[in-house]
Each structure stands twice: as C-alpha cells, then as structure tokens.
Short mmCIF file of C-alpha atoms in Angstrom, two decimals:
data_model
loop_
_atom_site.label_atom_id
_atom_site.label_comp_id
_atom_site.label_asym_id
_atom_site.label_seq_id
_atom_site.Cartn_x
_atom_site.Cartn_y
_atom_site.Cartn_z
CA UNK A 211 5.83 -0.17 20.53
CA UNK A 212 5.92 -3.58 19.03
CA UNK A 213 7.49 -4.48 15.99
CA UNK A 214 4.06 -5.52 14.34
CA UNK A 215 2.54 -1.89 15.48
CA UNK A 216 5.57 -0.34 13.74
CA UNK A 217 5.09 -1.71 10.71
CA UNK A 218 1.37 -0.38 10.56
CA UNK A 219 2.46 2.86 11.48
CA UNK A 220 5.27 2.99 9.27
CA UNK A 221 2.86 1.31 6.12
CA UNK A 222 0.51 4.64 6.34
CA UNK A 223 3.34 6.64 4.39
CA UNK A 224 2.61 4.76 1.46
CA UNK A 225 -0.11 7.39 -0.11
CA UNK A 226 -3.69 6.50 0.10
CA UNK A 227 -2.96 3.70 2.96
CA UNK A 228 -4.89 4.62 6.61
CA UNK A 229 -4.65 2.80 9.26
CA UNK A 230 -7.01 0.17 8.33
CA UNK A 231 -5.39 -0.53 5.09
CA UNK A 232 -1.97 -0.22 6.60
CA UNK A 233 -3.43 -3.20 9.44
CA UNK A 234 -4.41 -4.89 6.48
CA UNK A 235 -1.26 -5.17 4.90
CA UNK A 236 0.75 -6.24 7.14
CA UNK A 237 -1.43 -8.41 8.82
CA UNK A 238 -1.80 -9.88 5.36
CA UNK A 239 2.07 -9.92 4.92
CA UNK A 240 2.92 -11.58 8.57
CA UNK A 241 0.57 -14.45 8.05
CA UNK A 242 0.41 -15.66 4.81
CA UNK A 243 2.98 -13.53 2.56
CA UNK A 244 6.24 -13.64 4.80
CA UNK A 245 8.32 -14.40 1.43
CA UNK A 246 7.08 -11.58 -0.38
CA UNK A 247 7.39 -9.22 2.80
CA UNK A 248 10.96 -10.21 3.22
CA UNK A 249 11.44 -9.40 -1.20
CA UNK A 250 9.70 -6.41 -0.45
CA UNK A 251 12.39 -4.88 2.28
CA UNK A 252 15.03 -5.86 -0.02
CA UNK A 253 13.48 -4.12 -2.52
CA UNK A 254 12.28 -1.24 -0.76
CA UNK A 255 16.20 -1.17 0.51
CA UNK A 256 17.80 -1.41 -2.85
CA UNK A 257 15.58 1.39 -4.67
CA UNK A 258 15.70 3.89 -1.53
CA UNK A 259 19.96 4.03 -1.87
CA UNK A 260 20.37 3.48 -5.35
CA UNK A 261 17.60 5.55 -7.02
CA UNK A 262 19.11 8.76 -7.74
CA UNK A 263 18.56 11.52 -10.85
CA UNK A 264 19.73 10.94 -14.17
CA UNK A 265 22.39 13.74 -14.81
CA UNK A 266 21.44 14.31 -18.34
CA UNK A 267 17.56 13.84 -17.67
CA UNK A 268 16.49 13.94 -14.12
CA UNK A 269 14.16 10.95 -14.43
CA UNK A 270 14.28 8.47 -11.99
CA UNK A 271 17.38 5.77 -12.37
CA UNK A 272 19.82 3.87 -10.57
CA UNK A 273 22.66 4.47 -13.56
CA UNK A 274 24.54 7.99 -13.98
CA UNK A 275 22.44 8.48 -16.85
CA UNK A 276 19.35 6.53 -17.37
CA UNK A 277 18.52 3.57 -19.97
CA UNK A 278 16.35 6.30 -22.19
CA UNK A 279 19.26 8.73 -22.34
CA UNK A 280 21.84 5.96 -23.02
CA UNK A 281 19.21 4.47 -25.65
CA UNK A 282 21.29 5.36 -29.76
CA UNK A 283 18.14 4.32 -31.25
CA UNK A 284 16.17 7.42 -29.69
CA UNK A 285 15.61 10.42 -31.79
CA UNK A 286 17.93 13.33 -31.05
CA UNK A 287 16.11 15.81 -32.70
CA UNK A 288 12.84 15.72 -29.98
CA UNK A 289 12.99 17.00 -26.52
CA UNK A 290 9.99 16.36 -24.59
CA UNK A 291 9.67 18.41 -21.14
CA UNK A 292 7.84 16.81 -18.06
CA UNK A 293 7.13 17.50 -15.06
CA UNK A 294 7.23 14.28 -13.07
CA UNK A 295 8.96 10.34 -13.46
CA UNK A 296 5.86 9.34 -13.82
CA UNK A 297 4.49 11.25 -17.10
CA UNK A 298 7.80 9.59 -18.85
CA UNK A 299 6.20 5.97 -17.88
CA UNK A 300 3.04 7.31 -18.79
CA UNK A 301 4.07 8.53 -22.60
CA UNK A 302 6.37 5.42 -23.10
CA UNK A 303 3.45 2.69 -22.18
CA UNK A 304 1.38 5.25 -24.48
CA UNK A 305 4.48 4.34 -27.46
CA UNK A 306 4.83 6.61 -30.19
CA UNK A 307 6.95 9.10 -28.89
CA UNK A 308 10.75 8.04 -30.12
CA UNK A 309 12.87 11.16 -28.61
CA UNK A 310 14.17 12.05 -25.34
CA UNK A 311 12.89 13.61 -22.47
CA UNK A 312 13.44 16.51 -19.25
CA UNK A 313 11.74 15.84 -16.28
CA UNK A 314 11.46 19.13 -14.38
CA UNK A 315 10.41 16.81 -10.67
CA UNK A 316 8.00 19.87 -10.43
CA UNK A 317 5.99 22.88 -12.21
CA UNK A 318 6.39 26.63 -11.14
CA UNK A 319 4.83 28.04 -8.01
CA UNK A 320 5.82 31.06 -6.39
CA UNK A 321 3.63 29.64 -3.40
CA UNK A 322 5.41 26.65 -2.64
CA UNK A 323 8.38 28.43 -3.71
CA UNK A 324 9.32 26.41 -6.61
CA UNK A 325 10.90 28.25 -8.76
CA UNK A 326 13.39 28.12 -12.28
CA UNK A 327 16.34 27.16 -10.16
CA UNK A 328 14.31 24.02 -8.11
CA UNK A 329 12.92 22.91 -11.86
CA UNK A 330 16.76 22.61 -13.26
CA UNK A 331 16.00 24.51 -16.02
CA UNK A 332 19.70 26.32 -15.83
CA UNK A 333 20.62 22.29 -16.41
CA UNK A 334 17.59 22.05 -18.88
CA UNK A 335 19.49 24.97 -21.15
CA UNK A 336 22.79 22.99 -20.90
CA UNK A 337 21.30 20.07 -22.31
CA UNK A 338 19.35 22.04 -25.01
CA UNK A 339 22.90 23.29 -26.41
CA UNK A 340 24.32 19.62 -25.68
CA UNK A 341 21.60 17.65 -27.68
CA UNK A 342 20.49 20.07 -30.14
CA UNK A 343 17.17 19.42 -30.51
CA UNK A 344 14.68 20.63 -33.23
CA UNK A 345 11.69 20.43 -31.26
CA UNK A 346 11.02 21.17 -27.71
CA UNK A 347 7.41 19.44 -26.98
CA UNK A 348 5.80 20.67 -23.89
CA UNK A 349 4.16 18.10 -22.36
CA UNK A 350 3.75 19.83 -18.79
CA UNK A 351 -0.10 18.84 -17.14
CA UNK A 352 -2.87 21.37 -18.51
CA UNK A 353 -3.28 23.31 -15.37
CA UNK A 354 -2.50 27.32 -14.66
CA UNK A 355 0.56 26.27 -12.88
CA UNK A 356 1.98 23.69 -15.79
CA UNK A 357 0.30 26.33 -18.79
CA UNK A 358 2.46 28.68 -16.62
CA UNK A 359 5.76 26.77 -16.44
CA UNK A 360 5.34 25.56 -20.36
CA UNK A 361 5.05 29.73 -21.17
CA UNK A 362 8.09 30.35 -18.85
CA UNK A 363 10.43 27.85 -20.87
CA UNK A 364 9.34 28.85 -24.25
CA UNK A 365 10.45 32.59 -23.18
CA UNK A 366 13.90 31.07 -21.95
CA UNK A 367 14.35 28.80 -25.04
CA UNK A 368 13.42 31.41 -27.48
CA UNK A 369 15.55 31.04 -30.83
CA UNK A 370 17.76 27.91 -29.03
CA UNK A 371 15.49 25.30 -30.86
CA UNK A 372 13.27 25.56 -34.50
CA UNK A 373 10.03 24.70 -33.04
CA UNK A 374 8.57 24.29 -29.97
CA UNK A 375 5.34 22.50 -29.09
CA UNK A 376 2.29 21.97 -26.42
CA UNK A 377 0.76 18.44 -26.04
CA UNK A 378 -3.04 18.78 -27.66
CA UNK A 379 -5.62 19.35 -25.19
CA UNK A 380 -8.98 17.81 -25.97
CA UNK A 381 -11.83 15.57 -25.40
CA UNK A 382 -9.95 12.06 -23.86
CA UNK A 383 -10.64 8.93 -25.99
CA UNK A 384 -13.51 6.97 -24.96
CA UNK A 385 -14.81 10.27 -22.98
CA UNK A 386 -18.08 11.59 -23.58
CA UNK A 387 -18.54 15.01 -24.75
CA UNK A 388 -21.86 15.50 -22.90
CA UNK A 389 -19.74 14.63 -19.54
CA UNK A 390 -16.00 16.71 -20.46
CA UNK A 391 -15.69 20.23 -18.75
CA UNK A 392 -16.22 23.14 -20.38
CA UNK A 393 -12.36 24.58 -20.45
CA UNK A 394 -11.82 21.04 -21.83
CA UNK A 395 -14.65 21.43 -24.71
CA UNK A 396 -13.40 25.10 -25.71
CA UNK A 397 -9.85 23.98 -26.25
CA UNK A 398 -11.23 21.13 -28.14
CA UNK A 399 -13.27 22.91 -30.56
CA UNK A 400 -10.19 25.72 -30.92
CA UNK A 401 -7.88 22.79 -31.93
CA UNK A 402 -9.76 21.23 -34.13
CA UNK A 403 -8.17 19.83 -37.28
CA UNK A 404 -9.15 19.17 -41.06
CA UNK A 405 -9.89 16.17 -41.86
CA UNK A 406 -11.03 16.01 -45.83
CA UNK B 178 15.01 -5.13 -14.38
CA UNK B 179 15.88 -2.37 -12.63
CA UNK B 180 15.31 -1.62 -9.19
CA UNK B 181 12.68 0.89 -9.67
CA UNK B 182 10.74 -1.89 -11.77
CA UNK B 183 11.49 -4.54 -9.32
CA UNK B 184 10.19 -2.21 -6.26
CA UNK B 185 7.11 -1.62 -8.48
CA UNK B 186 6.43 -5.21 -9.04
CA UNK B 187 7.06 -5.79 -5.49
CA UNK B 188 4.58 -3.83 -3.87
CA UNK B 189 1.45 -5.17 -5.81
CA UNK B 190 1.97 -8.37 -3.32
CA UNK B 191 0.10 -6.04 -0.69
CA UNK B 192 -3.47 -6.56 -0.72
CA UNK B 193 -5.71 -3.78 -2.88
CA UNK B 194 -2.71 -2.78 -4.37
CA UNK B 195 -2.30 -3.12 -8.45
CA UNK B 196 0.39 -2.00 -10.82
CA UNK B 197 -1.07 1.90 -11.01
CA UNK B 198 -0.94 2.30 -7.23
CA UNK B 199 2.30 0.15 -6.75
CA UNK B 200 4.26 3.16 -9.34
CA UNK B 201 2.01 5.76 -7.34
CA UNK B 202 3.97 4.40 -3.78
CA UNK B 203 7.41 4.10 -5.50
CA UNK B 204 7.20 7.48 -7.02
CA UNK B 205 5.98 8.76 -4.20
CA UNK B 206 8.90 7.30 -1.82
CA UNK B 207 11.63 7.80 -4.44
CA UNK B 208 10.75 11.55 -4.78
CA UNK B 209 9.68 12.74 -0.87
CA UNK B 210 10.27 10.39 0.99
CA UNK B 211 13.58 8.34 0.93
CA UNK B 212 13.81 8.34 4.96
CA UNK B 213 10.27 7.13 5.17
CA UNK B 214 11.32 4.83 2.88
CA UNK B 215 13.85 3.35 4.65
CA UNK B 216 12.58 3.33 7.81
CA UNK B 217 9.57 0.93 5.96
CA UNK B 218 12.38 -1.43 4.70
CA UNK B 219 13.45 -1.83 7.81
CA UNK B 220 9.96 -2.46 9.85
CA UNK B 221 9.69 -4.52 7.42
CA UNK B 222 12.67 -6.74 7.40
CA UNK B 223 11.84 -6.72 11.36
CA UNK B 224 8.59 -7.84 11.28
CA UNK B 225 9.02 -10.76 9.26
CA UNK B 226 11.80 -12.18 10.99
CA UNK B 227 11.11 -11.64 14.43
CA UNK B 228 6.82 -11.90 14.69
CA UNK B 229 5.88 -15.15 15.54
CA UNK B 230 2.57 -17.03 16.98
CA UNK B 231 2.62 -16.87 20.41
CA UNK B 232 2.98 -20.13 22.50
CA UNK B 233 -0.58 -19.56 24.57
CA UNK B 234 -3.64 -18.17 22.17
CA UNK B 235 -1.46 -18.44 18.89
CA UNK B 236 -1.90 -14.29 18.27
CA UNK B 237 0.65 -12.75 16.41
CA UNK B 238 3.71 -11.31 18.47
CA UNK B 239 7.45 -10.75 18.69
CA UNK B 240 7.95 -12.63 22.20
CA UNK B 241 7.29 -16.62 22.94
CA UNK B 242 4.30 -15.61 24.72
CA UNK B 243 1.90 -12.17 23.76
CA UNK B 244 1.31 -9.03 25.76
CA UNK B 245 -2.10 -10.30 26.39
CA UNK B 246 -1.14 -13.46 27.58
CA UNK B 247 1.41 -12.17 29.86
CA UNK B 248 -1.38 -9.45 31.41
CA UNK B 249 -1.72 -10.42 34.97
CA UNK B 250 -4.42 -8.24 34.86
CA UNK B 251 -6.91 -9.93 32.58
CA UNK B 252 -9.90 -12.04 33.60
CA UNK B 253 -9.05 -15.84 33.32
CA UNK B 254 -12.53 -17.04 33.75
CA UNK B 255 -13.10 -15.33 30.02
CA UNK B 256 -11.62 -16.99 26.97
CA UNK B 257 -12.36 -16.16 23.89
CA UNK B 258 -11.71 -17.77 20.50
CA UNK B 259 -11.66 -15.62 17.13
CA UNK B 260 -10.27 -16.61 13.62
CA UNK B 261 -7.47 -14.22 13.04
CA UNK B 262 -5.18 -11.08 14.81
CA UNK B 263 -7.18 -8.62 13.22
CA UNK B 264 -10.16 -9.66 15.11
CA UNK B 265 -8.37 -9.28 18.57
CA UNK B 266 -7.24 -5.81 17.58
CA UNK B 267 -11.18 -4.76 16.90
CA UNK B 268 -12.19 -6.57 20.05
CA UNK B 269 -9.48 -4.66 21.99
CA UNK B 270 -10.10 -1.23 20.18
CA UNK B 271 -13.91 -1.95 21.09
CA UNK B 272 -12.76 -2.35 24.55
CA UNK B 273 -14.75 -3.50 27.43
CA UNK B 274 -13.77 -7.49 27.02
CA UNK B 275 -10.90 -8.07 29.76
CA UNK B 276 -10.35 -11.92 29.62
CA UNK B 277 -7.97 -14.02 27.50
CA UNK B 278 -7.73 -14.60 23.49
CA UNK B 279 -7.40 -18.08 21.13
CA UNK B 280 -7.22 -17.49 17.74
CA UNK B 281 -8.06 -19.95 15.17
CA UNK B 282 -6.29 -18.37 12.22
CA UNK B 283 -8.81 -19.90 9.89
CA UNK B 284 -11.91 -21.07 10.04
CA UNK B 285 -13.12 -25.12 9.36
CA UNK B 286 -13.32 -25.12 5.07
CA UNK B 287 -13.70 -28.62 4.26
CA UNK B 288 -13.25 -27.38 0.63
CA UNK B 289 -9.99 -25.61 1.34
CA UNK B 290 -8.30 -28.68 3.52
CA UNK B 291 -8.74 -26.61 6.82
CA UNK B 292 -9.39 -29.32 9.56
CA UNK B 293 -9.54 -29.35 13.49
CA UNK B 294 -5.90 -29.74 13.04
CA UNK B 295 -5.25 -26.02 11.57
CA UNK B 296 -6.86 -24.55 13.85
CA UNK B 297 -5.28 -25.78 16.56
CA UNK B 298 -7.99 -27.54 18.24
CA UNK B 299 -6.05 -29.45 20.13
CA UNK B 300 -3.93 -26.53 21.39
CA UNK B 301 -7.22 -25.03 22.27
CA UNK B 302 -8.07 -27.40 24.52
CA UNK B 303 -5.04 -27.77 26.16
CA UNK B 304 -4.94 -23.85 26.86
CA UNK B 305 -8.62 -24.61 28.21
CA UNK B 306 -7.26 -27.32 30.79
CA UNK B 307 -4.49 -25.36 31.68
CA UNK B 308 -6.13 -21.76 31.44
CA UNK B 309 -9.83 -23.38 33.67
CA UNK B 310 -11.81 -20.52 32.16
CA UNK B 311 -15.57 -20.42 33.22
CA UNK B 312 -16.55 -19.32 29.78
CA UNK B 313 -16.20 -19.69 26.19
CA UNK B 314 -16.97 -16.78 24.20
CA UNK B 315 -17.02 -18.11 20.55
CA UNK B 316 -16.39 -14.64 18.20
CA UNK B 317 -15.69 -16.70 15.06
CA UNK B 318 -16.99 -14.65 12.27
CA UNK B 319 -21.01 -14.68 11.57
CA UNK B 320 -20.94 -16.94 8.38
CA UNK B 321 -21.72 -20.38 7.56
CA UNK B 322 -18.02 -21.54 8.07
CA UNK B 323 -17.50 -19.05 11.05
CA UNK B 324 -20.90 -20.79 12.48
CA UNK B 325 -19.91 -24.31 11.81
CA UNK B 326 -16.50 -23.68 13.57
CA UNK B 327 -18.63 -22.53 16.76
CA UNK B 328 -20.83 -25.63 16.80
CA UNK B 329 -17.87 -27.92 16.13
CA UNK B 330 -15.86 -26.34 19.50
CA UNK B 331 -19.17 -26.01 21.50
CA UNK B 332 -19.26 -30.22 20.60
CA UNK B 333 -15.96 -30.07 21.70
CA UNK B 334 -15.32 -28.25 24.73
CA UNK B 335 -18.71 -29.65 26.30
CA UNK B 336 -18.37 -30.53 29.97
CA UNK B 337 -14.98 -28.64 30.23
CA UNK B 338 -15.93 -25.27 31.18
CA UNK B 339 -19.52 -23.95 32.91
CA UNK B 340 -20.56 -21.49 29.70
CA UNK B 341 -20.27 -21.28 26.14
CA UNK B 342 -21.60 -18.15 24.87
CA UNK B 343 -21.57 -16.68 21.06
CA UNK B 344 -21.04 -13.41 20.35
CA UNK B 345 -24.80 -11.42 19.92
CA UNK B 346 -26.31 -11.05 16.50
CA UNK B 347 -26.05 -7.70 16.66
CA UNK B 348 -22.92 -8.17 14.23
CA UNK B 349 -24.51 -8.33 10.55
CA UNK B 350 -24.80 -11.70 8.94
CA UNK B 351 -22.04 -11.80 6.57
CA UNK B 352 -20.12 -9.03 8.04
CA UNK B 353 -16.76 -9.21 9.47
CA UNK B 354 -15.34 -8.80 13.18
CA UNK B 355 -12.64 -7.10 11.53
CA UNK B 356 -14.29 -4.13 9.52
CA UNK B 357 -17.31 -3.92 12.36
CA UNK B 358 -17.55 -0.34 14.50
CA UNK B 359 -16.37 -0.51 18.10
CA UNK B 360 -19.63 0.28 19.36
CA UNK B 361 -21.81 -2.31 17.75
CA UNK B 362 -18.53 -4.91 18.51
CA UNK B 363 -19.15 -3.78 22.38
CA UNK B 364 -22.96 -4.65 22.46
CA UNK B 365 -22.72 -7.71 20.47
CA UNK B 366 -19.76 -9.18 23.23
CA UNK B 367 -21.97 -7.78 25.85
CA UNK B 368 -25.06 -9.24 24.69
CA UNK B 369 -23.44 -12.95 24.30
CA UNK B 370 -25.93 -15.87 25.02
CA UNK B 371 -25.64 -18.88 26.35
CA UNK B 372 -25.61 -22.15 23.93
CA UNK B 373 -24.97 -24.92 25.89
#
C-alpha cells in the first residue's frame, strides 16, 4: 500500500470523514498544504502522548492537574458534574459559570457496561470531601441514561454537599416553540418561573 | 496554548473542516482512539515528506516515477491529460481506460497567473515525443477554463500524434471528474470524439 493510500485510509478515523472526504484531505494536504500537513503530525504527535486526565478533574490536559483546577480565582463552593471534555468547553465559551468541574468521560449504562466504577465517581466522592463544595450542579445531557446517572449521584452524595442542582431543561434560545418536542415543551412549562 | 488547543486549531487546515468539527476529531482521538491517533501522525509525517510528482505524467507518488508509469502493461498509444490526482483515481476506479496519465495540476486561469508554464506544457510534450502515443484523450474538467485548456493543447500537440479526442459530454457541464459516478465516467471516456 502506498504511503498516499495510507494516509486516506488512516484519515477515515477522524469521525464523519469517508473515503471521499478522507481523498479529499489529503489530496488537499499533499498538493497545496504540505506546511500545515507537516504542523498537523506534530501536533497530532504531541496531543496523542501528552494528553492525559486531570487527577483532580478528569478533563482533558497535558498538566497533572489541569489549568481550571489550578485556576485560585475559581469558585470553590460550585461543583459542576459532566459527562464529557467537551461539555466543559461548551459551558466555559457559554461564560457565566465561575466554579469547578467533574467530568465523568461517560454516563451510566448497564448495556455497555459502564458503570459507577468506569465514571470515577469513588474519585468523584474524594474530591467532594477535598473541595467542599456547597453545590453540586448536575449538568449531565437530558437523556434517560444522563437523567439516570444525575439520580444515581444525588443518592451517593446525599447529605455530603447543601444543595444539589439539575441544569434547566427548556425551550433553546432562538428555538421555536411550534418546532421543540413535546418532552422538551412539558419540562418547559413545569419549570416555568415568575417573572412580576 | 496548549496542545489540545493547538491540535484543535490544527486540524481546521483540512478542507470542510471548522472549529466545531476540528474539537469533535480531537475529542474523539484523545478519548478512543490514541493508537489511531498515532498511527495518523505518522501517515502523516510520511506522506508529506516522501510523496512527490512523479518524473513522467507529474501524478502524485512516493517513487521518481508512478505505479502507472512503471505498468508495462498499459496501452502506450493512449495518453491522457487531466488537471489533478484525484481525477486519475476516478478514472481508474471507473476502470476500463488502460493507457497512460499527464496531469496538469491546474487548469490555464489567466486571472490566477496559471500559464502554459504551470502546467507543464512543455513537459507534456516532451512525454508525447518520448511516450509516441496515437491519441490524446483531453479529460480536463467540463468548464470554461477546463475547455480552454483542451483547445490550447489540441493547438498545441497538432501534427504530433494521429487523434485528439475529448472526453464525451455525458459528464455534466460544470460538474467535476472528481465527484462524477464510475459509470457515467466509463461512457463519457468511451464515448470520446474526435476534434482534430
């Protein structure tokens, strides 16, 4: 196998990239982007040794602990609980949310057998005594298996913090009711607040 | 910036690929698939240092002269001339064309400085003296530049070899050779006409 089919082959475990795509990139990288193909090993290189879990978080980070972790200026007092690296970037580029985090890289499912001891939530315990928070904020995704985990960690933390909460679940902004589902709309309309 | 960041900037150089789908990849690698990931660093690193043009038709390739080229098995009175790799991968995949490739890697574009020069004209028809094919089969891509590239090496090549033929409109005006179906790519090389 050539080099050049290698690289299309080995391209398609990026998700979402097929064959075509996968010809497209590096056909696109080979003649005119050599440079940036070249940056991209590298990078590729770097991130695939270093990257490893945060020991106090488990978010993605190439430090012991991670820059949010290490960060004085957060708020000790939250704990928000997610289930992937990628809700964390998600709620930061959002901004407003000043504590720290858990990610649990996962949400329980007997079926894939995931369960307490794959989500760290042994570790997650530790680091409830260690930081003390106030408020656990449960900001697992709003499906039966994440509504199942959040329930499963509000058992286990029971009387270990004062308060513990879910993320809202409502209409998105910008969304139109007419078009939001109907598990969407109840929850809505059960959460509603006062507003005079 | 740390390497996570610098991997997710890194990726949006491949084409259709902006900053939500460049996290999506690095995510994606960083969590399942580390191995994978290296492995991509790697094909990577190879194929930009060791893919080069190759010596006869210009095609992309890893030796001084391609595996087409070096196919004692392919008809020599056939030569055809395409813009880019891509299109001799969907001629091959089409199958049913057995002679030799030239590719342009460009197209003329007054308007974006690409000359006779570029595209290796001259190369061209030194492969043609050397190579004494009987035909030309111009597959330059159906638009106004691909059609204007045609007419200037049918002015060119005149007298040289017995036939010039363009690939049948059965490809859509507009379309290219490298997105077309391998059936439709079979007919249209098939039904080639004569222009000289």
């Amino acid at each position: 196998m050539s080099v050049i089919d290698t690289l299309i082959e080995t391209l398609q475990v990026l998700p979402g990239v097929g064959p075509k795509s996968a010809q497209r990139m590096a056909l696109h990288l080979l003649q005119r982007e050599r440079k940036a193909g070249v940056d991209l090993a590298q990078a590729l290189q770097q991130a695939m040794l270093k990257v490893q879990q945060c020991q106090a978080c488990r978010n993605l980070t190439e430090q012991q602990i991670c820059r949010i972790c290490r960060d004085p200026g957060r708020d000790a007092s939250l704990l928000c609980i997610v289930e992937s690296p990628a809700d964390i970037i998600a709620i930061e580029q959002a901004g407003g949310f000043k504590g720290f985090y858990y990610v649990l890289n996962g949400r329980l499912s007997p079926l894939e057998g995931i369960g307490p001891e794959q989500l760290g939530l042994d570790q997650l315990m530790d680091r409830i005594h260690e930081l003390r928070p106030k408020e656990l904020v449960l900001a697992t995704n709003p499906t039966v298996e994440g509504e199942a985990t959040a329930h499963y960690i509000v058992q286990l933390a029971q009387g270990l913090v004062e308060r513990m909460s879910r993320i809202a679940h409502g209409v998105p902004l910008g969304g139109e009711i007419e078009y939001i589902d109907g598990g969407t709309l109840a929850h809505a309309l059960q959460g509603r607040r006062t507003i005079n």
